[in-house]
PDB file of C-alpha atoms in Angstrom:
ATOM      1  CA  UNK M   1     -96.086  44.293  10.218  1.00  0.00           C
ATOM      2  CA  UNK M   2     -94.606  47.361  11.710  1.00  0.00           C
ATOM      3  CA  UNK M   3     -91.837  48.760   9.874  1.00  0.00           C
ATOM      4  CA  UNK M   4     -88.846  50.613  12.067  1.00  0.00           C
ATOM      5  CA  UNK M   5     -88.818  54.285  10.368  1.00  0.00           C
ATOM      6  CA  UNK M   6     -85.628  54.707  11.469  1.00  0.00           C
ATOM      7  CA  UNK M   7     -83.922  51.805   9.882  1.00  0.00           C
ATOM      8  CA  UNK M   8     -86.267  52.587   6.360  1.00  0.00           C
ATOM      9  CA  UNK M   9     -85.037  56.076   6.151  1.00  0.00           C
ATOM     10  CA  UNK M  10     -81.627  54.957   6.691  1.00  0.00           C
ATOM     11  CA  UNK M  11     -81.544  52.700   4.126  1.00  0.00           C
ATOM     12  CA  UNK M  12     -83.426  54.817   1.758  1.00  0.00           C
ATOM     13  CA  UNK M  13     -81.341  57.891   2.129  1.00  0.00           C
ATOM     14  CA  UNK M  14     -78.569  55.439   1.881  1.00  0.00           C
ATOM     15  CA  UNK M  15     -79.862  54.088  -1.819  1.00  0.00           C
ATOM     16  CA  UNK M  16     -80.486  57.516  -2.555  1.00  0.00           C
ATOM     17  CA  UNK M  17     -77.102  58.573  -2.394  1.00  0.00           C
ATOM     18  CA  UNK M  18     -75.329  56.145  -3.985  1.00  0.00           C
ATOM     19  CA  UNK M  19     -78.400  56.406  -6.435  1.00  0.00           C
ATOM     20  CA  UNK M  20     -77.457  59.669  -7.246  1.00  0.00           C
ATOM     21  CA  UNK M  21     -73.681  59.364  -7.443  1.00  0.00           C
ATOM     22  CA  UNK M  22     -74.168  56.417 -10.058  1.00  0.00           C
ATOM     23  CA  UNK M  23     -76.297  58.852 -12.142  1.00  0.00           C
ATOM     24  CA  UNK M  24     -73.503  60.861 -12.323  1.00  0.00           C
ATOM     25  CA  UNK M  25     -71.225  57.816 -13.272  1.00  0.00           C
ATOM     26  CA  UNK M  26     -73.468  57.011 -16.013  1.00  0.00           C
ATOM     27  CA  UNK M  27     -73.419  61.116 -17.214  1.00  0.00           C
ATOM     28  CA  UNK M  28     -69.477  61.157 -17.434  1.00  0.00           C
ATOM     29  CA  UNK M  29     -69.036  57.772 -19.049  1.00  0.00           C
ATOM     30  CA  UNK M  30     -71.429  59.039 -21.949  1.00  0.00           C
ATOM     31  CA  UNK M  31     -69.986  62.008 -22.060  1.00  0.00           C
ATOM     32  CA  UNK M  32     -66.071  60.617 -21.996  1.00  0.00           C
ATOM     33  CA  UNK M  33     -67.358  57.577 -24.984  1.00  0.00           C
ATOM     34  CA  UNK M  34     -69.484  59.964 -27.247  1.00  0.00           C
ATOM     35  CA  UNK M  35     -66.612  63.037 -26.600  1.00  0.00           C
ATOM     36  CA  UNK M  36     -64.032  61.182 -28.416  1.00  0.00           C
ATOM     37  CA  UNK M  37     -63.690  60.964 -32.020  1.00  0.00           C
ATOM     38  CA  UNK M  38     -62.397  56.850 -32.073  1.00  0.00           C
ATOM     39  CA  UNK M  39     -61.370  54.421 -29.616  1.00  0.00           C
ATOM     40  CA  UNK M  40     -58.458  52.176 -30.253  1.00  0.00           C
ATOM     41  CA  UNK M  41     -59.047  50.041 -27.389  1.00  0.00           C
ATOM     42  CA  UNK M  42     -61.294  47.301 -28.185  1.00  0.00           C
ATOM     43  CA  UNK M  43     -61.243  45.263 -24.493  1.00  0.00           C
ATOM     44  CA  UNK M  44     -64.102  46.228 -21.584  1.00  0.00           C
ATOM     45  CA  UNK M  45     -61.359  46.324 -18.959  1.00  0.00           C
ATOM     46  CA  UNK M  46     -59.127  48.830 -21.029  1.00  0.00           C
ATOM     47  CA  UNK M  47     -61.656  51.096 -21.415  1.00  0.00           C
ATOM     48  CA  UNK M  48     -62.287  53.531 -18.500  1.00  0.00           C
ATOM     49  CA  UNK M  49     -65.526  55.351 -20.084  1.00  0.00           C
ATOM     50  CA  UNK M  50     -66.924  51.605 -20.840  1.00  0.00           C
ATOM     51  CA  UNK M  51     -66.478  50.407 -17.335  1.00  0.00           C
ATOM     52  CA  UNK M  52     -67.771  53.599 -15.901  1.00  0.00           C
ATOM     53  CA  UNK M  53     -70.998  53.087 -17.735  1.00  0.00           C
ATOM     54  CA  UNK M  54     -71.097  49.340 -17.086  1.00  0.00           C
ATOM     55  CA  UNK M  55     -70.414  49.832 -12.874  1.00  0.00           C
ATOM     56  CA  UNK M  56     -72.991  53.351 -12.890  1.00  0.00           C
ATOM     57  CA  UNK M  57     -75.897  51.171 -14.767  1.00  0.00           C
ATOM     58  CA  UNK M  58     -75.531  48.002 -12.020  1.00  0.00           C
ATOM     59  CA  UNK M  59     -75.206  50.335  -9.015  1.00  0.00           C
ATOM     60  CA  UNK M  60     -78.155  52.589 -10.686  1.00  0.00           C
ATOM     61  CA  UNK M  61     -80.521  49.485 -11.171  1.00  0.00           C
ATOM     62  CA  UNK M  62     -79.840  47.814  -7.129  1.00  0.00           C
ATOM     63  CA  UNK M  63     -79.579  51.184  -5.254  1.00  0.00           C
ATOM     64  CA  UNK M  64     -83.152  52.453  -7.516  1.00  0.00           C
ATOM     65  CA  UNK M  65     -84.853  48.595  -6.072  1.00  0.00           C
ATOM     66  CA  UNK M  66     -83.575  49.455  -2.584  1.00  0.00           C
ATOM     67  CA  UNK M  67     -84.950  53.035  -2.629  1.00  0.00           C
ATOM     68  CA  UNK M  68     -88.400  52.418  -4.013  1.00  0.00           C
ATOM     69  CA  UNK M  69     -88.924  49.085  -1.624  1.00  0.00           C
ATOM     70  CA  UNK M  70     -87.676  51.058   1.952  1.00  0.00           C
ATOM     71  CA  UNK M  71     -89.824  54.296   0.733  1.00  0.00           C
ATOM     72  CA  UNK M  72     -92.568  52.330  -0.158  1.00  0.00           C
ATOM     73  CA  UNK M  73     -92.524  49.582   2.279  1.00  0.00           C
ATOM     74  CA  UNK M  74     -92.448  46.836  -1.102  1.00  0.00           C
ATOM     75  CA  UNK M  75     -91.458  43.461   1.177  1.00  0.00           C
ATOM     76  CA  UNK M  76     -90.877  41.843  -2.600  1.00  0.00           C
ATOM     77  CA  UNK M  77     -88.092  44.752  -3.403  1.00  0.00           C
ATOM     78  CA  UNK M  78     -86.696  44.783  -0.185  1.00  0.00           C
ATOM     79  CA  UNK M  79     -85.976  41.202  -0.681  1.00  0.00           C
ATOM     80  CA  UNK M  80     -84.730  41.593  -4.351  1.00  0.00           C
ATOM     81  CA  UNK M  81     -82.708  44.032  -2.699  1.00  0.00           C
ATOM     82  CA  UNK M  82     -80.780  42.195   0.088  1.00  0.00           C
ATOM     83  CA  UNK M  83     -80.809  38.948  -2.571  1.00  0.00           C
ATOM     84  CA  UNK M  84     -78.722  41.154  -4.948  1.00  0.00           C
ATOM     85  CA  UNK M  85     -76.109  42.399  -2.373  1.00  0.00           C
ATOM     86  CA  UNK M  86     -75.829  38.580  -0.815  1.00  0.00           C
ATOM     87  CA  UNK M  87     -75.076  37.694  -4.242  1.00  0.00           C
ATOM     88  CA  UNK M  88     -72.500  40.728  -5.156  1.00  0.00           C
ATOM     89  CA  UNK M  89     -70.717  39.508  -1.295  1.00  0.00           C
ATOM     90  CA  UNK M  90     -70.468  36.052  -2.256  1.00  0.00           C
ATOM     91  CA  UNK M  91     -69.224  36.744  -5.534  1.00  0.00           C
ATOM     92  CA  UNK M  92     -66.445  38.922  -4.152  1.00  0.00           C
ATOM     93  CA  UNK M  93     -65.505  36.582  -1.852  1.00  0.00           C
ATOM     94  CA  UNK M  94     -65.585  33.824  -4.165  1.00  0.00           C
ATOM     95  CA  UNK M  95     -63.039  36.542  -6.581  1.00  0.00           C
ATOM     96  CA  UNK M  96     -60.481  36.208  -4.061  1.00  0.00           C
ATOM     97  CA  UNK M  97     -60.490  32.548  -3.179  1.00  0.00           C
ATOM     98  CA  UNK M  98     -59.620  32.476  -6.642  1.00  0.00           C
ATOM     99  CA  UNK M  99     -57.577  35.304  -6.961  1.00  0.00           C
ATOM    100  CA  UNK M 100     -55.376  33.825  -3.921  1.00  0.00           C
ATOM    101  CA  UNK M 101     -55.290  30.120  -4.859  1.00  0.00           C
ATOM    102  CA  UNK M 102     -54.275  30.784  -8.974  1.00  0.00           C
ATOM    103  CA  UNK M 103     -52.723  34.313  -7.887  1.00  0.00           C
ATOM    104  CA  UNK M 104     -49.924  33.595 -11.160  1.00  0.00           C
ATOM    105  CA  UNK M 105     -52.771  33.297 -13.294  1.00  0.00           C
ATOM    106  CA  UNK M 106     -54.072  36.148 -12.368  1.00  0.00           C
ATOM    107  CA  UNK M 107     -50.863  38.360 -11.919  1.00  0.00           C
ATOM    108  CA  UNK M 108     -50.174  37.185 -16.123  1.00  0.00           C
ATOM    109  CA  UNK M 109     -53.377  38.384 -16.978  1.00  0.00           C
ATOM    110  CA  UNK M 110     -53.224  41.805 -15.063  1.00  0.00           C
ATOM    111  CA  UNK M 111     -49.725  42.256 -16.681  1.00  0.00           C
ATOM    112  CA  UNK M 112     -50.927  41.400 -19.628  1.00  0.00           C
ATOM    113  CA  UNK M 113     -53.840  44.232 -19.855  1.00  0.00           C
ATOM    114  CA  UNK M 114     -51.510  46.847 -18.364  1.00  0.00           C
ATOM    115  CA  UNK M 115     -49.010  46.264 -21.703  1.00  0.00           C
ATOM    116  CA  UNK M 116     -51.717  46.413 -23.577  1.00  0.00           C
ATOM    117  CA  UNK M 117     -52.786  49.952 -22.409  1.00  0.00           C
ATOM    118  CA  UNK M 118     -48.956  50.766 -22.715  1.00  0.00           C
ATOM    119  CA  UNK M 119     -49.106  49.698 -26.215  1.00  0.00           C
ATOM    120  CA  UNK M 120     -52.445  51.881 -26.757  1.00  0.00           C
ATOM    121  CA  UNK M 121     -51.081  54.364 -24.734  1.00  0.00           C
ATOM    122  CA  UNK M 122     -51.138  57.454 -27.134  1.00  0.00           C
ATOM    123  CA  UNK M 123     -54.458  56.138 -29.092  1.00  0.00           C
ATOM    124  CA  UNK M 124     -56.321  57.080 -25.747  1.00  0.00           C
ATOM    125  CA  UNK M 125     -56.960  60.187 -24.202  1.00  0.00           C
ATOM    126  CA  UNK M 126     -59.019  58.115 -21.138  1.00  0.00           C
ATOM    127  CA  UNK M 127     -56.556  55.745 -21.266  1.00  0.00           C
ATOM    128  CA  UNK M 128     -53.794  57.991 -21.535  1.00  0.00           C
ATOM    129  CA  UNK M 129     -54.973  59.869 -18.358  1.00  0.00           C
ATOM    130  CA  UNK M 130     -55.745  56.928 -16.351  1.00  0.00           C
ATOM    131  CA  UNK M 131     -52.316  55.160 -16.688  1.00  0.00           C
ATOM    132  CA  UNK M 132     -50.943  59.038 -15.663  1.00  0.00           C
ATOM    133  CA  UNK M 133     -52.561  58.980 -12.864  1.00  0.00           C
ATOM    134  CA  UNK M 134     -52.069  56.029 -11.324  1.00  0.00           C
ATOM    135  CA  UNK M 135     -48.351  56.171 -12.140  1.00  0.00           C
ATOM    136  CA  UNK M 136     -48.328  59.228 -10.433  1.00  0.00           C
ATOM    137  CA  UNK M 137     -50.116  57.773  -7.461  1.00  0.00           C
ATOM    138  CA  UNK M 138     -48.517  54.896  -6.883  1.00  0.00           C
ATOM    139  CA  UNK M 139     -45.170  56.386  -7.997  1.00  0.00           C
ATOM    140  CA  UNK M 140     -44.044  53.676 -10.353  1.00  0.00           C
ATOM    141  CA  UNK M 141     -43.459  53.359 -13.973  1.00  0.00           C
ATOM    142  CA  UNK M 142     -44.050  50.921 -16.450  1.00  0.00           C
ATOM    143  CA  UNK M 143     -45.693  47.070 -15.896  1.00  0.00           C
ATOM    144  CA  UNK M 144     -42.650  45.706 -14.028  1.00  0.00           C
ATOM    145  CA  UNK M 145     -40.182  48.305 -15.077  1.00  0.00           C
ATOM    146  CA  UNK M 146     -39.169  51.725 -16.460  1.00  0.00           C
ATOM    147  CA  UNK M 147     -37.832  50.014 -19.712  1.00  0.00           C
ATOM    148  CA  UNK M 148     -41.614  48.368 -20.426  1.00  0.00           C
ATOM    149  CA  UNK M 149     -42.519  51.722 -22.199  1.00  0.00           C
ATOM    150  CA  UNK M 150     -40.264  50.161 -25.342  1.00  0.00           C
ATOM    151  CA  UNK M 151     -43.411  48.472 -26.460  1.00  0.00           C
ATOM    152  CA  UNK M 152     -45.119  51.614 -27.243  1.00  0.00           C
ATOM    153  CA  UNK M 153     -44.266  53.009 -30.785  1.00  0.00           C
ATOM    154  CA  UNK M 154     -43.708  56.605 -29.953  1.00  0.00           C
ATOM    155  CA  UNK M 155     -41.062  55.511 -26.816  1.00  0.00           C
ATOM    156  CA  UNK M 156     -39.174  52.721 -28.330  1.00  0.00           C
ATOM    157  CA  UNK M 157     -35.814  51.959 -28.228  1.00  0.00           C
ATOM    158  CA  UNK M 158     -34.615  50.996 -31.565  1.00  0.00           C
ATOM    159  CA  UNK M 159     -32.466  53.156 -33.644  1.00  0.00           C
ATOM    160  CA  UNK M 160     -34.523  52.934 -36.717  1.00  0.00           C
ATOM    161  CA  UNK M 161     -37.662  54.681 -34.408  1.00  0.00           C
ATOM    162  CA  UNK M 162     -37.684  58.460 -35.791  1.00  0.00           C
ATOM    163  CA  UNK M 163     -40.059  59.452 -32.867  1.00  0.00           C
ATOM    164  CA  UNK M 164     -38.975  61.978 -30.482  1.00  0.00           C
ATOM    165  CA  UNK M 165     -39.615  60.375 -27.467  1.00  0.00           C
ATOM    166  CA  UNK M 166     -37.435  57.754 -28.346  1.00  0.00           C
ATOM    167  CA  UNK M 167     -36.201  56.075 -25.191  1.00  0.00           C
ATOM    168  CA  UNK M 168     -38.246  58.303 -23.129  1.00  0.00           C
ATOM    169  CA  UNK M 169     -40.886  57.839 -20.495  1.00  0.00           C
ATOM    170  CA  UNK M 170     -44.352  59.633 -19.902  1.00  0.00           C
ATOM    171  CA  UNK M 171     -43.927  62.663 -17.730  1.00  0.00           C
ATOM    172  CA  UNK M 172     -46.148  60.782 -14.730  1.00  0.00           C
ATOM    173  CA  UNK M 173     -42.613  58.651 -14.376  1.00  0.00           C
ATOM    174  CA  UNK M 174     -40.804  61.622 -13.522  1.00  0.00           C
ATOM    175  CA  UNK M 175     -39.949  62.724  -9.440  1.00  0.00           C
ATOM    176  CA  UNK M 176     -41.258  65.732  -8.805  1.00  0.00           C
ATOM    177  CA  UNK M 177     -40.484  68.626  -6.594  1.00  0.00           C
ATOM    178  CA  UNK M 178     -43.731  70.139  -4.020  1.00  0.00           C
ATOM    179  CA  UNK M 179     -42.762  72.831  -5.722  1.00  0.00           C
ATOM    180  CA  UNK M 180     -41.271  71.938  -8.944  1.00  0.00           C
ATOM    181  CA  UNK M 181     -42.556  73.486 -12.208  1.00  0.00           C
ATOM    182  CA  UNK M 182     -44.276  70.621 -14.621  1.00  0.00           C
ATOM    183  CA  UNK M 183     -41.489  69.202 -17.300  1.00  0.00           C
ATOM    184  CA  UNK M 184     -43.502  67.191 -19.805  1.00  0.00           C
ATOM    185  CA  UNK M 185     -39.830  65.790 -21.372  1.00  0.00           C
ATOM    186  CA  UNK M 186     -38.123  64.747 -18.490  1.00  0.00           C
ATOM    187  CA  UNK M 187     -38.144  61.437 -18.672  1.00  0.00           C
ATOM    188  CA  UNK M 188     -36.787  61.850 -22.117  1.00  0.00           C
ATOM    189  CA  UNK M 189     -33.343  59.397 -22.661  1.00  0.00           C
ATOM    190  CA  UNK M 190     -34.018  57.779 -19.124  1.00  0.00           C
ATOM    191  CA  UNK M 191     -34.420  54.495 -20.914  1.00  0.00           C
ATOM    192  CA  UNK M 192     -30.520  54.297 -21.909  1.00  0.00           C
ATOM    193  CA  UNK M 193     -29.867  54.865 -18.157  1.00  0.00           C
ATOM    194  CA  UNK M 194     -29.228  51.963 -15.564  1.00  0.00           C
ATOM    195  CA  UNK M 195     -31.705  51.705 -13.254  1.00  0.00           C
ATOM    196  CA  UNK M 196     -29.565  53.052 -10.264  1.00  0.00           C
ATOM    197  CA  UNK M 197     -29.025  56.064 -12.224  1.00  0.00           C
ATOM    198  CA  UNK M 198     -32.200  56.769 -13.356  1.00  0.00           C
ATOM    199  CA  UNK M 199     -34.254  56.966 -10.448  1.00  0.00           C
ATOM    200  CA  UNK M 200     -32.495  60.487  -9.450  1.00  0.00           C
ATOM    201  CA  UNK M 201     -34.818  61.283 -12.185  1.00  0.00           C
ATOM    202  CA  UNK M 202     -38.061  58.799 -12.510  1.00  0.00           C
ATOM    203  CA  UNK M 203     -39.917  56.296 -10.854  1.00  0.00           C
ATOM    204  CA  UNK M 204     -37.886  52.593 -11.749  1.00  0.00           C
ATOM    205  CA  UNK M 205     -40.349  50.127 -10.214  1.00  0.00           C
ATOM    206  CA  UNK M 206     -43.424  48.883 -11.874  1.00  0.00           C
ATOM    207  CA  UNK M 207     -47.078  49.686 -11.568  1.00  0.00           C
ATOM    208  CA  UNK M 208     -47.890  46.048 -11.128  1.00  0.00           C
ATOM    209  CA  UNK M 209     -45.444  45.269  -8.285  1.00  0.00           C
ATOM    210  CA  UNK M 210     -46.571  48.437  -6.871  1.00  0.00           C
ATOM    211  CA  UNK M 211     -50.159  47.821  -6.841  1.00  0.00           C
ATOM    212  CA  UNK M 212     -49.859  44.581  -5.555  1.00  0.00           C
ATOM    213  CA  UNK M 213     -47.674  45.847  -2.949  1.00  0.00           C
ATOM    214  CA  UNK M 214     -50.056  48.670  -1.907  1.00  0.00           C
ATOM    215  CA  UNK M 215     -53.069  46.025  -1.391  1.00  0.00           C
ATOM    216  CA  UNK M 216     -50.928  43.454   0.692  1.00  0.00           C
ATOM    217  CA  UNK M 217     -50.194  46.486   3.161  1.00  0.00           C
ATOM    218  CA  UNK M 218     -53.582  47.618   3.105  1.00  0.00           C
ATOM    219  CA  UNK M 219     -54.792  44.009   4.598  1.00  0.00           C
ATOM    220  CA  UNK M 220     -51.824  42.993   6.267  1.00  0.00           C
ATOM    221  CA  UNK M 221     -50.139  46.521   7.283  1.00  0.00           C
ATOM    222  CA  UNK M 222     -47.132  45.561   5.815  1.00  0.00           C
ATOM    223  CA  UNK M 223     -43.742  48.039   5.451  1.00  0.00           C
ATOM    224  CA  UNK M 224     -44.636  50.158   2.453  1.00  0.00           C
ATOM    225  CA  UNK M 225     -40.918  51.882   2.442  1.00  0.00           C
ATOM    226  CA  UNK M 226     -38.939  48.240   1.879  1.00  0.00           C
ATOM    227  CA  UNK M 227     -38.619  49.058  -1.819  1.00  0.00           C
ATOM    228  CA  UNK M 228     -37.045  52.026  -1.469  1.00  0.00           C
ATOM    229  CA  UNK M 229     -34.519  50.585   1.354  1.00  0.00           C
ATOM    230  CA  UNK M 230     -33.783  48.182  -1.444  1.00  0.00           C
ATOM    231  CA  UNK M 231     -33.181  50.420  -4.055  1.00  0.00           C
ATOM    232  CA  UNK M 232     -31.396  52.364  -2.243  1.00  0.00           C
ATOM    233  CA  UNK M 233     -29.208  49.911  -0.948  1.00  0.00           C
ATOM    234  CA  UNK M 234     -28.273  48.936  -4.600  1.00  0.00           C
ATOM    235  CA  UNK M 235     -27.830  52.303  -5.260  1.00  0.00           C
ATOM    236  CA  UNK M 236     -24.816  52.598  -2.786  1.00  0.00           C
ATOM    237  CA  UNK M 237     -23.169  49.936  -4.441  1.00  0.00           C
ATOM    238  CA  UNK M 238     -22.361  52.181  -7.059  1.00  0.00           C
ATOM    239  CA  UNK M 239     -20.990  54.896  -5.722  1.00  0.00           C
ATOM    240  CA  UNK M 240     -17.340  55.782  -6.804  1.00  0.00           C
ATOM    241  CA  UNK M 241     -14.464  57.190  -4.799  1.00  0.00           C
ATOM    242  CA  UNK M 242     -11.882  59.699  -6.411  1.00  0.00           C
ATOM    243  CA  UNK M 243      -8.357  60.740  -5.754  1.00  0.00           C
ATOM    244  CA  UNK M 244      -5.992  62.592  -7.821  1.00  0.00           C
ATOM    245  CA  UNK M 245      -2.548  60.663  -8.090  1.00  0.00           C
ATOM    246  CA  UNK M 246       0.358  62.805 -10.177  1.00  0.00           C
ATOM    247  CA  UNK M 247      -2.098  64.870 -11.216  1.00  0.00           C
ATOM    248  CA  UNK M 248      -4.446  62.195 -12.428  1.00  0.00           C
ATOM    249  CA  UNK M 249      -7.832  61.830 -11.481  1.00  0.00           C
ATOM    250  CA  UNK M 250      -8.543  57.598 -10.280  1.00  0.00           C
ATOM    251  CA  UNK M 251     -11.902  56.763  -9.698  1.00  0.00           C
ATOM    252  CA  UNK M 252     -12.532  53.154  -7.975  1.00  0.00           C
ATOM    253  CA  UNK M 253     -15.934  51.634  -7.155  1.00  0.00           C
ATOM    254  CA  UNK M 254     -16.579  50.770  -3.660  1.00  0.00           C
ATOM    255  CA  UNK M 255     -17.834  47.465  -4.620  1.00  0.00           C
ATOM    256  CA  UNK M 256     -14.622  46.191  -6.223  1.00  0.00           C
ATOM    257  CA  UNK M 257     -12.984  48.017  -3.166  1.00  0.00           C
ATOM    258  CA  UNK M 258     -15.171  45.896  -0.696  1.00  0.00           C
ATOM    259  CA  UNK M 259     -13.954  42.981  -2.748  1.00  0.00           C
ATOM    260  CA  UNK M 260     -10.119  44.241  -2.149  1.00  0.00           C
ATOM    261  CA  UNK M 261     -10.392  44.694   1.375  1.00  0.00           C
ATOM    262  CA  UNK M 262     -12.303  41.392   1.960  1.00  0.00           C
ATOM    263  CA  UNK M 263      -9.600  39.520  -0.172  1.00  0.00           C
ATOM    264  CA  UNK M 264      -6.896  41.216   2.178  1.00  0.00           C
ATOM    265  CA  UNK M 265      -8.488  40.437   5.379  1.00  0.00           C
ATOM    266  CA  UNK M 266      -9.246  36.487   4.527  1.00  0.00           C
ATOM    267  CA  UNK M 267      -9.982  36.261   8.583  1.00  0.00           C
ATOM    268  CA  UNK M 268     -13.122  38.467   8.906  1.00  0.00           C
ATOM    269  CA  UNK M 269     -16.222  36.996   8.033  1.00  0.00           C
ATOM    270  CA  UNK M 270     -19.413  38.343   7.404  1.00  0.00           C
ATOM    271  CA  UNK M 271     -22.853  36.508   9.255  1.00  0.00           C
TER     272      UNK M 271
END
């Protein structure tokens, strides 16, 4: 049988590539597991070097099958091959018929894991890095909220904790200027602060919320800003007016003068 050169070399570059680039994931998972002295997270999913190594060797061992049956014309490989990737699609499909129909299930678990790695936050450089970064991508804080970071040792809450981050936040909380300078304590104290006040200085929403957010607009193209409407809506509800009266400065919330001015006008309704 006469094979299409153009559709072998396309696959086979295409193996080799992705071939190559899970070499490379193998190389910097080794190097991130053997570089660290001890790891204090003992779960597969909580471990970024782990999964690195675990996704690089799969990818390695399917994309080396597909590059040695389309360069050598191997009918058995190629079949191997395409077998392998029909299984990966069905299994991902499979993952979110599941994920969708026991979505609570799986929302408690993925909360779950994500206190966990705030809890083992400081016991893991990887770790560490990884929860930075997506904080600071996703521009959130915490599991559901800025105030999760009490279940860490170093940022609780409690008076008897003699840590100086006490009632702080990792710095990948904070809101940062284009041009800002880098302020590793500023989220220190934020945790005493009401949420309305404290996201002039840090992220308030969680990660999880967040995420999940993110991957509903990505498949349904959903309004990303809506969050930020919100919060900013409730953060109008607190702002104060002032007058000085005799010399004495008043200060009056505009939500219990809403409530004044609604009591006074008992004929205007709101749809």
């Amino acid at each position: 049988m006469r094979t299409n050169q153009l559709m072998k070399y396309t696959l086979f570059v295409s193996c080799y590539l992705f071939w190559v680039a899970s070499g490379l994931m193998i190389a910097v998972g080794l190097y991130a597991k053997l570089s660290k002295e001890s790891s204090a997270v003992d779960t597969l999913l909580a471990e970024p070097s782990l999964l690195i190594i675990v996704v690089g060797v799969l990818t390695f061992g399917i994309t080396f099958v597909g590059c040695t049956g389309a360069l050598r014309d191997v009918p058995v490989l190629l079949k191997m091959f395409a077998g392998v990737l029909l299984v990966i699609l069905i299994l991902q499909i499979v993952a979110a018929v599941v994920a969708f129909l026991f979505s609570s299930l799986v929302m408690d678990k993925a909360a779950f894991l994500m206190e966990k790695a705030i809890i083992n936050y400081r016991d893991d450089l990887d770790l560490q890095n990884l929860i930075d970064y997506i904080q600071k991508k996703f521009e959130c804080c915490g599991v559901h909220s800025y105030t999760d970071w009490s279940q860490n040792v170093y940022f609780d809450c409690r008076v008897s904790n003699p840590s100086l981050e006490r009632c702080a936040v990792p710095f990948s909380c904070c809101i940062w200027e284009k041009k800002g300078i880098l302020n590793t304590m500023c989220g220190y104290g934020t945790q005493n602060l009401k949420a309305w006040k404290a996201e002039d200085l840090i992220h308030t929403e969680g990660c999880l919320e967040k995420i999940v957010t993110w991957d509903c607009c990505a498949l349904f193209s959903c309004d990303v800003n809506l969050p930020d409407q919100l919060h900013h809506s409730e953060k109008e509800q607190h702002k104060e007016r002032t007058w000085t009266v005799k010399g004495r400065t008043l200060i009056e919330p505009l939500t219990l003068l809403s409530k004044r001015e609604t009591n006074t006008n008992p004929g205007k309704k709101c749809n």
